[in-house]
Amino acid sequence: MFDLPLYSLVPFISQRLLLETDFENEADNAERMAKLVANEPRLSGRVYIPKVYHELSSKRVMTAEWIEGVRLFDKEALTASWKGKRRQGSPGCQGSSLHPPDRVEVVESLRGKIVEERLKPHRDSWKGKDGKGGLGLSLKDVMTTMVDLFSAQMFLWGWVHCDPHPGNIFIRRLPSGKPELVLIDHGLYVHMKPDFRHQYALFWKSLMTFDNKTLGKIVESWGINNADIFASATLMRPYAGGDMTTSTEIKKGLSGKEQAERAYEMQQKMRKGIKSILGDETKWPQELIFIGRNLRIVQGNNQFLGSPVNRIKITGNWASRALVESPDLSWSEKWANFGRHMIFKFVLLSSDVVFYATKVRQWLGIGGGMEDEMEKQMKHIAKDFGVELNH
C-alpha cells in the first residue's frame, strides 16, 4: 500500500503459515505452552492447554482432548447467572473427566441404526431447567486472564501465540467462581530470542514513561526512522509523548487550501512519510509482524467485551516486571530494574485516571469504552492525514 520495503519478510511469513499445517509442530507448541503455564504461579490454574494424544497424531493429523466451554464471543453465556451446583465448576474445568457418551448408542449409531441421535452427551445442566443460565463470570476477570497470558508469552517466555481470536478461546468456570481460559490452535507461534525480548519489554516500558531517548534508540536499532508513528501503531492510540514532528511536517503549507486539495496533498505526504519509517529492512525484527497481530486481536477482544480492563496498563506492568524476573538477566541487572519497576508502578496510576474516566462516560451512556475511545482518536488523527481507517 505505501511501498514499504518489506520484501524480506515474505519468506518468514510464508514459513510461519506453512508451519500451521504441520501438526507435529502444533503439538510441540501446545505442550511447551502447557509447561510454561504450569510453572508460572500467576497463571497456573487460570489457563488450560488441551492435552495432545501423540499415539493418535502425525504431521497431518493431531488428536487432542475434547474441550467443553463457552466461546469468548458469547457474552450472555459468560455473564448470565450460574445455575449449577455451588463450589462446582463447569464441565471439564481443570482437566476434570467428562461424562462419556453411551457406548451402546455410539455402536448402534455407527452401524446406521440411529441416524439423528446425538452422540455427544448433554453437559449443560449448569444452565438450569430453563436453559438460560450462564457461567456467572466477570468480564473483567476473563480479560485480565487473557492479557496476563499473552503478556507473559511476550515478555517472560518469548513464545507468542499469534492467532488469539475468539474462536480459539474457550472460557470455563472454576469451582471458585473465577474463569478458566482454554487456549487452542497452537499452530502459529513466533519465538523471541532473549535479547529481543528484553528490548521489546524496555520498548513498552519506555512507551508508558515517555522515555523518548530510550524509545528512539531501540527503534533505530530495529531500522525504524520514526518512533512516534511506530509507538502509536503499537499502542493502537496516538502516542502522546512524541515531538509531533511528523504531524507538523505533513500539515506544513496546507492552510488556506480547499479541503479536497488539502486532503490529497496530505495523502501524498503521508505515503512518503510512512514509506520512510522503515529505514533499513535488514534490521527489522521479523517477529514484530506477528506480535503486532497478537496485540491487535487482543485489543479487539477487549473492545468487543466493552473494555472491561485497562489493557495497556496490564501489558506495561508485565513488560516492566519481566525486566526484573527474567532468568536471562544477571542479578545486578535485575536489582537495578527492580528499583525502576517500583517507580514505574506509580507512573502506571496515571493510565488508570484515563481508564476510569472512560468507564464513567460509558456507564452514563455518553461514550464508549477505553478501546473505543482510543480507536476513535486514531481514526480522527488518520483522517487529518487524509487516511481512512476501517476496523
Short mmCIF file of N, CA and C in Angstrom, two decimals, residues 275-368:
data_model
loop_
_atom_site.label_atom_id
_atom_site.label_comp_id
_atom_site.label_asym_id
_atom_site.label_seq_id
_atom_site.Cartn_x
_atom_site.Cartn_y
_atom_site.Cartn_z
N LYS A 275 6.47 5.52 4.12
CA LYS A 275 7.49 4.78 3.39
C LYS A 275 8.87 4.97 4.01
N SER A 276 9.08 6.17 4.58
CA SER A 276 10.40 6.46 5.16
C SER A 276 10.55 5.97 6.60
N ILE A 277 9.46 5.44 7.19
CA ILE A 277 9.54 4.94 8.57
C ILE A 277 10.58 3.85 8.69
N LEU A 278 10.52 2.89 7.76
CA LEU A 278 11.45 1.76 7.81
C LEU A 278 12.68 2.11 7.01
N GLY A 279 13.72 2.51 7.71
CA GLY A 279 14.93 2.94 7.03
C GLY A 279 15.80 1.79 6.56
N ASP A 280 15.82 0.70 7.32
CA ASP A 280 16.70 -0.42 6.99
C ASP A 280 15.97 -1.71 7.29
N GLU A 281 15.45 -2.34 6.25
CA GLU A 281 14.63 -3.55 6.45
C GLU A 281 15.45 -4.73 6.97
N THR A 282 16.76 -4.67 6.80
CA THR A 282 17.59 -5.78 7.28
C THR A 282 17.67 -5.81 8.80
N LYS A 283 17.38 -4.67 9.45
CA LYS A 283 17.42 -4.60 10.91
C LYS A 283 16.06 -4.92 11.54
N TRP A 284 15.01 -4.90 10.73
CA TRP A 284 13.65 -5.07 11.25
C TRP A 284 13.46 -6.45 11.87
N PRO A 285 13.06 -6.55 13.15
CA PRO A 285 12.78 -7.86 13.76
C PRO A 285 11.52 -8.45 13.14
N GLN A 286 11.68 -9.51 12.40
CA GLN A 286 10.55 -10.07 11.65
C GLN A 286 9.40 -10.50 12.55
N GLU A 287 9.72 -10.85 13.78
CA GLU A 287 8.68 -11.32 14.71
C GLU A 287 7.64 -10.23 15.01
N LEU A 288 8.03 -8.95 14.83
CA LEU A 288 7.11 -7.85 15.16
C LEU A 288 5.83 -7.90 14.35
N ILE A 289 5.88 -8.45 13.14
CA ILE A 289 4.68 -8.56 12.32
C ILE A 289 3.61 -9.37 13.05
N PHE A 290 4.00 -10.52 13.58
CA PHE A 290 3.03 -11.40 14.24
C PHE A 290 2.75 -10.97 15.67
N ILE A 291 3.71 -10.34 16.33
CA ILE A 291 3.45 -9.80 17.67
C ILE A 291 2.40 -8.69 17.57
N GLY A 292 2.53 -7.85 16.54
CA GLY A 292 1.53 -6.81 16.31
C GLY A 292 0.16 -7.40 16.05
N ARG A 293 0.12 -8.52 15.35
CA ARG A 293 -1.16 -9.21 15.10
C ARG A 293 -1.80 -9.65 16.41
N ASN A 294 -0.98 -10.24 17.29
CA ASN A 294 -1.48 -10.67 18.60
C ASN A 294 -2.07 -9.49 19.37
N LEU A 295 -1.32 -8.39 19.43
CA LEU A 295 -1.78 -7.20 20.17
C LEU A 295 -3.10 -6.68 19.62
N ARG A 296 -3.21 -6.65 18.29
CA ARG A 296 -4.42 -6.10 17.68
C ARG A 296 -5.63 -6.98 17.96
N ILE A 297 -5.45 -8.30 17.91
CA ILE A 297 -6.58 -9.20 18.17
C ILE A 297 -7.01 -9.12 19.64
N VAL A 298 -6.04 -9.08 20.56
CA VAL A 298 -6.38 -8.97 21.99
C VAL A 298 -7.08 -7.64 22.26
N GLN A 299 -6.62 -6.57 21.59
CA GLN A 299 -7.29 -5.27 21.72
C GLN A 299 -8.73 -5.37 21.24
N GLY A 300 -8.94 -6.07 20.11
CA GLY A 300 -10.29 -6.25 19.59
C GLY A 300 -11.16 -7.07 20.52
N ASN A 301 -10.59 -8.09 21.16
CA ASN A 301 -11.34 -8.89 22.13
C ASN A 301 -11.80 -8.04 23.31
N ASN A 302 -10.90 -7.20 23.82
CA ASN A 302 -11.23 -6.32 24.94
C ASN A 302 -12.31 -5.32 24.53
N GLN A 303 -12.18 -4.79 23.32
CA GLN A 303 -13.16 -3.83 22.82
C GLN A 303 -14.53 -4.49 22.67
N PHE A 304 -14.57 -5.70 22.15
CA PHE A 304 -15.83 -6.42 21.95
C PHE A 304 -16.56 -6.65 23.28
N LEU A 305 -15.79 -6.93 24.34
CA LEU A 305 -16.40 -7.19 25.65
C LEU A 305 -16.70 -5.91 26.41
N GLY A 306 -16.48 -4.75 25.79
CA GLY A 306 -16.82 -3.48 26.44
C GLY A 306 -15.67 -2.84 27.19
N SER A 307 -14.44 -3.20 26.85
CA SER A 307 -13.24 -2.65 27.51
C SER A 307 -13.29 -2.78 29.03
N PRO A 308 -13.47 -4.01 29.55
CA PRO A 308 -13.55 -4.18 31.00
C PRO A 308 -12.23 -3.98 31.74
N VAL A 309 -11.09 -4.02 31.01
CA VAL A 309 -9.80 -3.86 31.69
C VAL A 309 -8.94 -2.80 30.99
N ASN A 310 -8.00 -2.26 31.75
CA ASN A 310 -7.01 -1.32 31.21
C ASN A 310 -5.89 -2.17 30.62
N ARG A 311 -6.08 -2.56 29.39
CA ARG A 311 -5.16 -3.49 28.72
C ARG A 311 -3.72 -2.96 28.66
N ILE A 312 -3.58 -1.69 28.37
CA ILE A 312 -2.25 -1.11 28.22
C ILE A 312 -1.51 -1.10 29.56
N LYS A 313 -2.21 -0.83 30.64
CA LYS A 313 -1.57 -0.84 31.95
C LYS A 313 -1.08 -2.25 32.31
N ILE A 314 -1.94 -3.25 32.08
CA ILE A 314 -1.57 -4.63 32.41
C ILE A 314 -0.37 -5.07 31.58
N THR A 315 -0.40 -4.75 30.28
CA THR A 315 0.71 -5.11 29.39
C THR A 315 2.00 -4.43 29.82
N GLY A 316 1.91 -3.13 30.11
CA GLY A 316 3.09 -2.37 30.54
C GLY A 316 3.67 -2.90 31.84
N ASN A 317 2.80 -3.30 32.76
CA ASN A 317 3.26 -3.83 34.04
C ASN A 317 4.02 -5.14 33.85
N TRP A 318 3.52 -6.02 32.97
CA TRP A 318 4.23 -7.27 32.68
C TRP A 318 5.58 -6.99 32.03
N ALA A 319 5.62 -5.98 31.15
CA ALA A 319 6.88 -5.64 30.48
C ALA A 319 7.93 -5.21 31.49
N SER A 320 7.54 -4.33 32.41
CA SER A 320 8.47 -3.84 33.42
C SER A 320 8.89 -4.94 34.38
N ARG A 321 7.92 -5.76 34.78
CA ARG A 321 8.20 -6.83 35.74
C ARG A 321 9.12 -7.89 35.13
N ALA A 322 8.97 -8.13 33.81
CA ALA A 322 9.82 -9.12 33.15
C ALA A 322 11.29 -8.73 33.19
N LEU A 323 11.55 -7.43 33.21
CA LEU A 323 12.94 -6.96 33.28
C LEU A 323 13.54 -7.20 34.66
N VAL A 324 12.70 -7.53 35.63
CA VAL A 324 13.17 -7.87 36.97
C VAL A 324 13.27 -9.38 37.15
N GLU A 325 12.35 -10.11 36.50
CA GLU A 325 12.22 -11.54 36.76
C GLU A 325 12.88 -12.45 35.74
N SER A 326 13.23 -11.93 34.58
CA SER A 326 13.73 -12.79 33.51
C SER A 326 14.98 -13.56 33.96
N PRO A 327 14.99 -14.89 33.79
CA PRO A 327 16.16 -15.69 34.19
C PRO A 327 17.39 -15.44 33.31
N ASP A 328 17.18 -14.74 32.19
CA ASP A 328 18.30 -14.48 31.27
C ASP A 328 19.14 -13.28 31.70
N LEU A 329 18.67 -12.52 32.70
CA LEU A 329 19.38 -11.32 33.14
C LEU A 329 20.25 -11.62 34.35
N SER A 330 21.32 -10.85 34.51
CA SER A 330 22.19 -11.01 35.68
C SER A 330 21.51 -10.42 36.91
N TRP A 331 22.01 -10.79 38.10
CA TRP A 331 21.41 -10.28 39.34
C TRP A 331 21.57 -8.76 39.44
N SER A 332 22.68 -8.23 38.97
CA SER A 332 22.88 -6.78 39.03
C SER A 332 21.86 -6.05 38.14
N GLU A 333 21.58 -6.64 36.96
CA GLU A 333 20.58 -6.04 36.07
C GLU A 333 19.18 -6.13 36.69
N LYS A 334 18.87 -7.28 37.28
CA LYS A 334 17.56 -7.45 37.91
C LYS A 334 17.38 -6.46 39.06
N TRP A 335 18.42 -6.29 39.88
CA TRP A 335 18.32 -5.40 41.03
C TRP A 335 18.12 -3.95 40.60
N ALA A 336 18.84 -3.54 39.57
CA ALA A 336 18.69 -2.18 39.05
C ALA A 336 17.29 -1.99 38.47
N ASN A 337 16.79 -3.00 37.77
CA ASN A 337 15.46 -2.90 37.16
C ASN A 337 14.36 -2.93 38.21
N PHE A 338 14.64 -3.57 39.38
CA PHE A 338 13.63 -3.64 40.43
C PHE A 338 13.26 -2.25 40.95
N GLY A 339 14.26 -1.44 41.20
CA GLY A 339 14.00 -0.08 41.67
C GLY A 339 13.22 0.72 40.65
N ARG A 340 13.60 0.56 39.38
CA ARG A 340 12.88 1.27 38.31
C ARG A 340 11.45 0.77 38.20
N HIS A 341 11.23 -0.52 38.46
CA HIS A 341 9.89 -1.10 38.37
C HIS A 341 8.97 -0.53 39.44
N MET A 342 9.50 -0.33 40.66
CA MET A 342 8.69 0.25 41.73
C MET A 342 8.24 1.67 41.37
N ILE A 343 9.14 2.43 40.79
CA ILE A 343 8.78 3.79 40.35
C ILE A 343 7.77 3.71 39.21
N PHE A 344 7.98 2.76 38.31
CA PHE A 344 7.11 2.60 37.15
C PHE A 344 5.67 2.30 37.56
N LYS A 345 5.49 1.53 38.63
CA LYS A 345 4.14 1.19 39.09
C LYS A 345 3.36 2.44 39.48
N PHE A 346 4.05 3.43 40.04
CA PHE A 346 3.38 4.69 40.36
C PHE A 346 3.01 5.45 39.08
N VAL A 347 3.88 5.38 38.09
CA VAL A 347 3.61 6.04 36.81
C VAL A 347 2.35 5.46 36.16
N LEU A 348 2.17 4.15 36.31
CA LEU A 348 1.02 3.47 35.69
C LEU A 348 -0.32 3.97 36.23
N LEU A 349 -0.30 4.54 37.43
CA LEU A 349 -1.54 5.04 38.02
C LEU A 349 -2.20 6.09 37.13
N SER A 350 -1.37 6.84 36.39
CA SER A 350 -1.93 7.89 35.53
C SER A 350 -2.80 7.29 34.43
N SER A 351 -2.46 6.08 33.95
CA SER A 351 -3.28 5.46 32.92
C SER A 351 -4.63 5.04 33.48
N ASP A 352 -4.68 4.78 34.80
CA ASP A 352 -5.96 4.44 35.42
C ASP A 352 -6.93 5.63 35.43
N VAL A 353 -6.38 6.82 35.52
CA VAL A 353 -7.23 8.02 35.50
C VAL A 353 -8.00 8.08 34.19
N VAL A 354 -7.29 7.84 33.07
CA VAL A 354 -7.93 7.84 31.76
C VAL A 354 -8.93 6.70 31.66
N PHE A 355 -8.53 5.51 32.13
CA PHE A 355 -9.38 4.33 32.03
C PHE A 355 -10.71 4.53 32.77
N TYR A 356 -10.62 4.99 34.03
CA TYR A 356 -11.84 5.13 34.81
C TYR A 356 -12.69 6.31 34.36
N ALA A 357 -12.06 7.31 33.75
CA ALA A 357 -12.84 8.41 33.18
C ALA A 357 -13.71 7.90 32.03
N THR A 358 -13.13 7.03 31.19
CA THR A 358 -13.93 6.47 30.10
C THR A 358 -14.98 5.51 30.63
N LYS A 359 -14.69 4.79 31.74
CA LYS A 359 -15.69 3.89 32.32
C LYS A 359 -16.89 4.67 32.84
N VAL A 360 -16.65 5.84 33.44
CA VAL A 360 -17.75 6.67 33.93
C VAL A 360 -18.60 7.15 32.75
N ARG A 361 -17.94 7.63 31.67
CA ARG A 361 -18.66 8.07 30.49
C ARG A 361 -19.45 6.92 29.86
N GLN A 362 -18.85 5.74 29.87
CA GLN A 362 -19.52 4.56 29.33
C GLN A 362 -20.75 4.21 30.17
N TRP A 363 -20.60 4.27 31.48
CA TRP A 363 -21.71 3.96 32.40
C TRP A 363 -22.85 4.96 32.25
N LEU A 364 -22.50 6.22 31.99
CA LEU A 364 -23.52 7.27 31.82
C LEU A 364 -24.13 7.26 30.43
N GLY A 365 -23.57 6.43 29.53
CA GLY A 365 -24.12 6.34 28.19
C GLY A 365 -23.71 7.46 27.27
N ILE A 366 -22.62 8.17 27.61
CA ILE A 366 -22.21 9.31 26.78
C ILE A 366 -20.85 9.04 26.10
N GLY A 367 -20.45 7.78 26.08
CA GLY A 367 -19.18 7.43 25.43
C GLY A 367 -18.99 5.93 25.42
N GLY A 368 -17.99 5.46 24.65
CA GLY A 368 -17.69 4.04 24.61
C GLY A 368 -16.63 3.68 25.64
#
